[in-house]
GROMACS .gro file of C-alpha atoms in nm:
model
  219
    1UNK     CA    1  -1.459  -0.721  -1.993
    2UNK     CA    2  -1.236  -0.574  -1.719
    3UNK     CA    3  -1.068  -0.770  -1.468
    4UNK     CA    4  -1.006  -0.650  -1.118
    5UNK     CA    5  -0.764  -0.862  -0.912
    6UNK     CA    6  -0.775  -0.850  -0.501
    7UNK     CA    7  -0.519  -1.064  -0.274
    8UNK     CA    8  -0.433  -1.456  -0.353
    9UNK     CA    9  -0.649  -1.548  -0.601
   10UNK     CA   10  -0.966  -1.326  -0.637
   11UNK     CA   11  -1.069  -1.147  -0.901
   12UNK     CA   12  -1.419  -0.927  -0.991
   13UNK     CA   13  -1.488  -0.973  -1.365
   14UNK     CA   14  -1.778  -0.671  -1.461
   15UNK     CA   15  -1.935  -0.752  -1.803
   16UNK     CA   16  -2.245  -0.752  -1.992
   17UNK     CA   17  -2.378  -0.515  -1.648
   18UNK     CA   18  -2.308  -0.805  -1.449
   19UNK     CA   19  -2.029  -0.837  -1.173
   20UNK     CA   20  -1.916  -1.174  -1.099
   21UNK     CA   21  -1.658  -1.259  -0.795
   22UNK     CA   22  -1.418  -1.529  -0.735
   23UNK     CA   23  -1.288  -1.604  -0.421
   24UNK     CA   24  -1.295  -1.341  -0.190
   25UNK     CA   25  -1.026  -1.467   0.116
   26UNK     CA   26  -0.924  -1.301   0.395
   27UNK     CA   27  -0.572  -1.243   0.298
   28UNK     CA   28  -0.521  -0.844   0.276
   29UNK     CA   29  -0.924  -0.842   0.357
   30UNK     CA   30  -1.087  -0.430   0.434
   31UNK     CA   31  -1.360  -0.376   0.526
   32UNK     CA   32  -1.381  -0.101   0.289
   33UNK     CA   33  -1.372  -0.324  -0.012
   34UNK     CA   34  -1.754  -0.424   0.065
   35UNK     CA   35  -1.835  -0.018  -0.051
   36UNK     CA   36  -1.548   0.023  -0.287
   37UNK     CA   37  -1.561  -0.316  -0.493
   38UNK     CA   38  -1.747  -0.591  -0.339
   39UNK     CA   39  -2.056  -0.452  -0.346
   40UNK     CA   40  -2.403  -0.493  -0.547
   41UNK     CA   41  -2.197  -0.853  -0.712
   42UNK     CA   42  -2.454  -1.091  -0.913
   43UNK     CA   43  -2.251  -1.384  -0.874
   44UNK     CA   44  -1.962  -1.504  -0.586
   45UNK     CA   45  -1.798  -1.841  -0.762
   46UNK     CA   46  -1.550  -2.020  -0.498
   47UNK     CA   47  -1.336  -2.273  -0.586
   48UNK     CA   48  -1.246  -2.474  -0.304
   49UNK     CA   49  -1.244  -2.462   0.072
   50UNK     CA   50  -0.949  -2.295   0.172
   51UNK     CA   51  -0.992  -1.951   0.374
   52UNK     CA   52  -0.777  -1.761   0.154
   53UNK     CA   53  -1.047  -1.842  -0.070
   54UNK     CA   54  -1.327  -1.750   0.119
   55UNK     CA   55  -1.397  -1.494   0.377
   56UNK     CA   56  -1.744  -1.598   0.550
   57UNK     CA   57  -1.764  -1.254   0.705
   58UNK     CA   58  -1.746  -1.057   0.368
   59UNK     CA   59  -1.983  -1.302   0.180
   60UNK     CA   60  -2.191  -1.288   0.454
   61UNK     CA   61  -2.224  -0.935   0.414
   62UNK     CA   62  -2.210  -0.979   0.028
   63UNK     CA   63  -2.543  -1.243   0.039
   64UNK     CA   64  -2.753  -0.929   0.231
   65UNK     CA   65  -2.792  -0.832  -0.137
   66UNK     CA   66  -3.120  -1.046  -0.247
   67UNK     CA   67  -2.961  -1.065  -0.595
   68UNK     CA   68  -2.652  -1.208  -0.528
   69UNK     CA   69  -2.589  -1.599  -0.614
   70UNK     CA   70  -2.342  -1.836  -0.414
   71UNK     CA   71  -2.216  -2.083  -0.653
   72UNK     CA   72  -1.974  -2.358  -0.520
   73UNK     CA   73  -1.889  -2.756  -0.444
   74UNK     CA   74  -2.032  -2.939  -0.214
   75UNK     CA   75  -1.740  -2.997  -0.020
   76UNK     CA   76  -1.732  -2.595   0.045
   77UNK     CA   77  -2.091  -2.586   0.154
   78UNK     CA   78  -2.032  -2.854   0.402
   79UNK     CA   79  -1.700  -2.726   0.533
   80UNK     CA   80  -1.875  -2.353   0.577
   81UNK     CA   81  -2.255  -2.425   0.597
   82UNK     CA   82  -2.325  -2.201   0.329
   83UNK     CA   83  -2.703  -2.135   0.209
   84UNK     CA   84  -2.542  -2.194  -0.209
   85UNK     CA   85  -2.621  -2.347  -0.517
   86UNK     CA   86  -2.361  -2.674  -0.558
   87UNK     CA   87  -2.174  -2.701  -0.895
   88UNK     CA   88  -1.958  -2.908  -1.014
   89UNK     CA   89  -1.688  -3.011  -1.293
   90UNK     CA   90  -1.892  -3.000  -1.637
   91UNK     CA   91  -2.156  -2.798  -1.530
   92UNK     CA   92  -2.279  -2.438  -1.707
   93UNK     CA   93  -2.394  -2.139  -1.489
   94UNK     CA   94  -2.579  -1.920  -1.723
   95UNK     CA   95  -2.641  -1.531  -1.638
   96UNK     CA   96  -2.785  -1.410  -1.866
   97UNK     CA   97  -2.589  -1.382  -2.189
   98UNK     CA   98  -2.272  -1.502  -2.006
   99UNK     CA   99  -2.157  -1.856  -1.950
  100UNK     CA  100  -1.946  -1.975  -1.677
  101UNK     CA  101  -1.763  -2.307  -1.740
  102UNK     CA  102  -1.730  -2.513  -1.449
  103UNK     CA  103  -1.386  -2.678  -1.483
  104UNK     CA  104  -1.150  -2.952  -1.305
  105UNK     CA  105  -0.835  -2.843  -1.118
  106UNK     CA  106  -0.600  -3.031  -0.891
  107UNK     CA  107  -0.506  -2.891  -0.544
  108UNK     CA  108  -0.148  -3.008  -0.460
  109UNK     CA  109  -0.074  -3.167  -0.153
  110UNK     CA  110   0.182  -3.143   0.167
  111UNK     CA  111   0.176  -3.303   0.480
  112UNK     CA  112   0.017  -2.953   0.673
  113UNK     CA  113  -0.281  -3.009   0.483
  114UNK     CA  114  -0.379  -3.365   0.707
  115UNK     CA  115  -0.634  -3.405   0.913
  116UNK     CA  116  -0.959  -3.184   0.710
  117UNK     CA  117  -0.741  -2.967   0.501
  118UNK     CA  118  -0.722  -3.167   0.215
  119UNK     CA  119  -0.870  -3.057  -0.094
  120UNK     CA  120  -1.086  -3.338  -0.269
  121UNK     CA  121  -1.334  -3.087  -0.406
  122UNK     CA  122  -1.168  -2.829  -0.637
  123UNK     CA  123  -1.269  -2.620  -0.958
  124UNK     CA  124  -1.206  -2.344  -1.193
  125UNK     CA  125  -1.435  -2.153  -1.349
  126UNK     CA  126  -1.413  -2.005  -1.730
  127UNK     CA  127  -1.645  -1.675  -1.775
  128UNK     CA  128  -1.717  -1.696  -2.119
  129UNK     CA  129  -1.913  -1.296  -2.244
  130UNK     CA  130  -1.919  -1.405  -2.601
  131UNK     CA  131  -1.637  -1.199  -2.703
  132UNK     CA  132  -1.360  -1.310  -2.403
  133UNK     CA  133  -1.266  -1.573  -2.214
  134UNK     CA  134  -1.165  -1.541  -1.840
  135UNK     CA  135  -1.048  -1.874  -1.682
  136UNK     CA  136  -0.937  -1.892  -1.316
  137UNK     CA  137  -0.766  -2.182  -1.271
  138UNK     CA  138  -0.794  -2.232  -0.908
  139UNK     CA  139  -0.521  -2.388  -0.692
  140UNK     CA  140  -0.392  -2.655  -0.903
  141UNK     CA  141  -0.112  -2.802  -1.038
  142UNK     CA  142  -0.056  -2.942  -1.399
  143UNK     CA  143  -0.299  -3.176  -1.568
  144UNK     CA  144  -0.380  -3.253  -1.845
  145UNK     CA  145  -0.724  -3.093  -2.025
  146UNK     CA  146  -0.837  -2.905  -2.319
  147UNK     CA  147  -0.939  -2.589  -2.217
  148UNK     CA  148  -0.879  -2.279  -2.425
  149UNK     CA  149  -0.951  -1.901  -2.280
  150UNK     CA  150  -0.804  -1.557  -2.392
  151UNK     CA  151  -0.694  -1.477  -2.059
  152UNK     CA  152  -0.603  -1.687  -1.773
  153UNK     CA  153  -0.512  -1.612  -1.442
  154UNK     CA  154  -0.282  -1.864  -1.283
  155UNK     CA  155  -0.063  -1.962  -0.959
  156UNK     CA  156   0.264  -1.939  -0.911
  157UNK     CA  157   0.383  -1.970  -0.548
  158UNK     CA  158   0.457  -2.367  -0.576
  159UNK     CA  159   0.593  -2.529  -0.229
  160UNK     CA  160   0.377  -2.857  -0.356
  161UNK     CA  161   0.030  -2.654  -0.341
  162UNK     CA  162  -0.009  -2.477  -0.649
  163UNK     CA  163   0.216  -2.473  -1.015
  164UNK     CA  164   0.533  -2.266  -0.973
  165UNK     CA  165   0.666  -2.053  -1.285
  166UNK     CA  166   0.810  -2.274  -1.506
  167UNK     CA  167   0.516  -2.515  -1.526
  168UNK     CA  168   0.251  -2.235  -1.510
  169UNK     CA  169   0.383  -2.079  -1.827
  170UNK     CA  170   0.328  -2.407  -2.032
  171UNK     CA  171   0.015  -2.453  -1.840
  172UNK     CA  172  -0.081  -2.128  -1.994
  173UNK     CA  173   0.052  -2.164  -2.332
  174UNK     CA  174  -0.198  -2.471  -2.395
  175UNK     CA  175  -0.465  -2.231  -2.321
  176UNK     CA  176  -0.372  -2.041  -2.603
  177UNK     CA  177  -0.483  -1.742  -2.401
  178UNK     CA  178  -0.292  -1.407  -2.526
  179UNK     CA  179  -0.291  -1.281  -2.201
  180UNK     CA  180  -0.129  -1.438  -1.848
  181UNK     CA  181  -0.209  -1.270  -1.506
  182UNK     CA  182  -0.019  -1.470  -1.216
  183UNK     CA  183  -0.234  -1.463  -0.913
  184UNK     CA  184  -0.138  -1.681  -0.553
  185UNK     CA  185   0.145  -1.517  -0.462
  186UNK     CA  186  -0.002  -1.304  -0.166
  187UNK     CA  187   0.018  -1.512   0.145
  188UNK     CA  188   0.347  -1.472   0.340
  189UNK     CA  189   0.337  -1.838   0.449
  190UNK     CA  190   0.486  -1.900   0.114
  191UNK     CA  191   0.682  -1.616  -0.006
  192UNK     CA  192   0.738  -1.537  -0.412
  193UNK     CA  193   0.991  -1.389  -0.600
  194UNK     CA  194   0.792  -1.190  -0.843
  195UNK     CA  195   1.118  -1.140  -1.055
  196UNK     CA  196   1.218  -1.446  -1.061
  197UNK     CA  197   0.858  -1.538  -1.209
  198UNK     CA  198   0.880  -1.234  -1.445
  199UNK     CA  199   1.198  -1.346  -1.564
  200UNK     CA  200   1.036  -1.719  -1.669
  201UNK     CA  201   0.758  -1.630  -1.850
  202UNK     CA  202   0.969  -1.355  -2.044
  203UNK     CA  203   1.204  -1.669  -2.099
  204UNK     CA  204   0.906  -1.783  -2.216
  205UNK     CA  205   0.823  -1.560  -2.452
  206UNK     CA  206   0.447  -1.500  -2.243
  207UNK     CA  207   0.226  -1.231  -2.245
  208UNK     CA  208   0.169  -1.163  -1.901
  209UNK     CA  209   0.056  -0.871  -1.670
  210UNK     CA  210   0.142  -0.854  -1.291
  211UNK     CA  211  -0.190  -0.677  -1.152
  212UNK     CA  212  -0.117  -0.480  -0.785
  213UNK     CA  213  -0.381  -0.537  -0.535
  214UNK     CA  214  -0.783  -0.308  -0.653
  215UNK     CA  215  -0.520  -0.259  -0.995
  216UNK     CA  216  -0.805  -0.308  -1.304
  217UNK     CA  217  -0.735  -0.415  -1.664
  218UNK     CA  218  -0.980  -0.404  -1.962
  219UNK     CA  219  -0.964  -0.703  -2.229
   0.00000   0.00000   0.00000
C-alpha cells in the first residue's frame, strides 16, 4: 500500500492497481495535481461537507473519467448536488479485492459553524487490501468505538473542531495501528504547532510520521 498525503486531510491510497482518494479540498489546491496525482482515481471517498474536504472543481474534472466512483453521505450530495453513490456508517464498498469500511466520526462544534455549517453527516472510511489497514478518521473528536487499523491518519489542529494532540494519540493507541500520520493541520484559520504535536506523541511513546504536502510512504 502507499499512502500519499495532499493538504488538510486528503490522502491517495494506490493498492491492488487501484487508486482510491479521500477528500480532495481546496486548501493548497493546483491545478497540476489533476496530471501529477489526481488523475485516472477509481474511487473519490468524502467524508463530510466541508470545502476543505471537497473541491467541486477538481472532482468535477476527476468524474470526466467514466471509471471513477463518487462515494459519500447524503448530507454531502445535497449540500453540493453531486451525481454519487450515498454511504453511510456500517456500510462496505467493495473494489474488487479491497474493502472500504464505512465508519462513524464526530465533527466538533463552535459557534462559526451556525446557520448550514454544521456537520450532522460525518464518516471515516477504513481501506482494508487484505494485508493493511488505512483508516481516515475524518474530522472528529473522541468517541468511543472499536475500530482497529495498522495505520491511521488523524487530526490534530483542535480549536473545538477536530481532536488536538494529546487526545489524538490515545485516540490512536486504541487503534492499535503501528503507524500515526497527523493530517488537519493545513488551514491557516487555525494554526498548529507541529512541534508541539511531535513532542506529545513522542511523550507518548507513538509511532508517527509527519508527511509534507505530494510526500509518499509505503506500508
Amino acid at each position: 500500500m502507499k499512502i500519499t498525503k495532499f493538504a488538510q486531510s486528503c490522502f491517495l491510497v494506490e493498492t491492488n492497481n487501484k487508486r482510491i482518494l479521500v477528500d480532495p479540498g481546496y486548501l493548497e489546491y493546483e491545478e497540476s495535481l489533476l496530471n501529477d496525482f489526481w488523475n485516472n482515481i477509481d474511487i473519490i471517498l468524502i467524508t463530510h461537507k466541508h470545502k476543505d474536504h471537497i473541491h467541486m472543481e477538481a472532482i468535477n474534472k476527476i468524474l470526466k473519467n467514466p471509471k471513477t466512483k463518487l462515494y459519500t453521505t447524503q448530507e454531502v450530495k445535497d449540500a453540493h448536488n453531486l451525481n454519487c453513490e450515498i454511504i453511510k456508517e456500517k456500510d462496505i464498498i467493495s473494489l474488487d479485492n479491497i474493502k472500504i469500511e464505512v465508519v462513524g466520526a464526530v465533527h466538533g462544534y463552535i459557534p462559526p459553524l451556525k446557520s448550514g455549517n454544521e456537520i450532522k453527516e460525518n464518516v471515516g472510511y477504513i481501506i482494508d487490501d487484505g494485508n493493511k489497514r488505512f483508516y481516515q478518521t475524518s474530522d472528529t473528536i473522541c468517541f468511543d468505538n472499536e475500530y482497529k487499523c495498522d495505520i491511521v491518519a488523524v487530526p490534530i489542529c483542535n480549536h473545538g473542531l477536530v481532536m488536538g494532540p494529546f487526545e489524538a494519540g490515545l485516540f490512536a493507541k486504541e487503534t492499535g495501528a503501528s503507524l500515526v500520520i497527523p493530517m488537519h493541520y493545513d488551514n491557516p484559520k487555525y494554526p498548529v504547532d507541529i512541534e508541539l504535536v511531535k513532542k506529545e506523541f513522542d511523550n507518548q511513546g507513538i509511532n508517527y510520521k509527519v508527511l509534507d504536502i505530494k510526500e509518499s510512504l509505503e506500508v
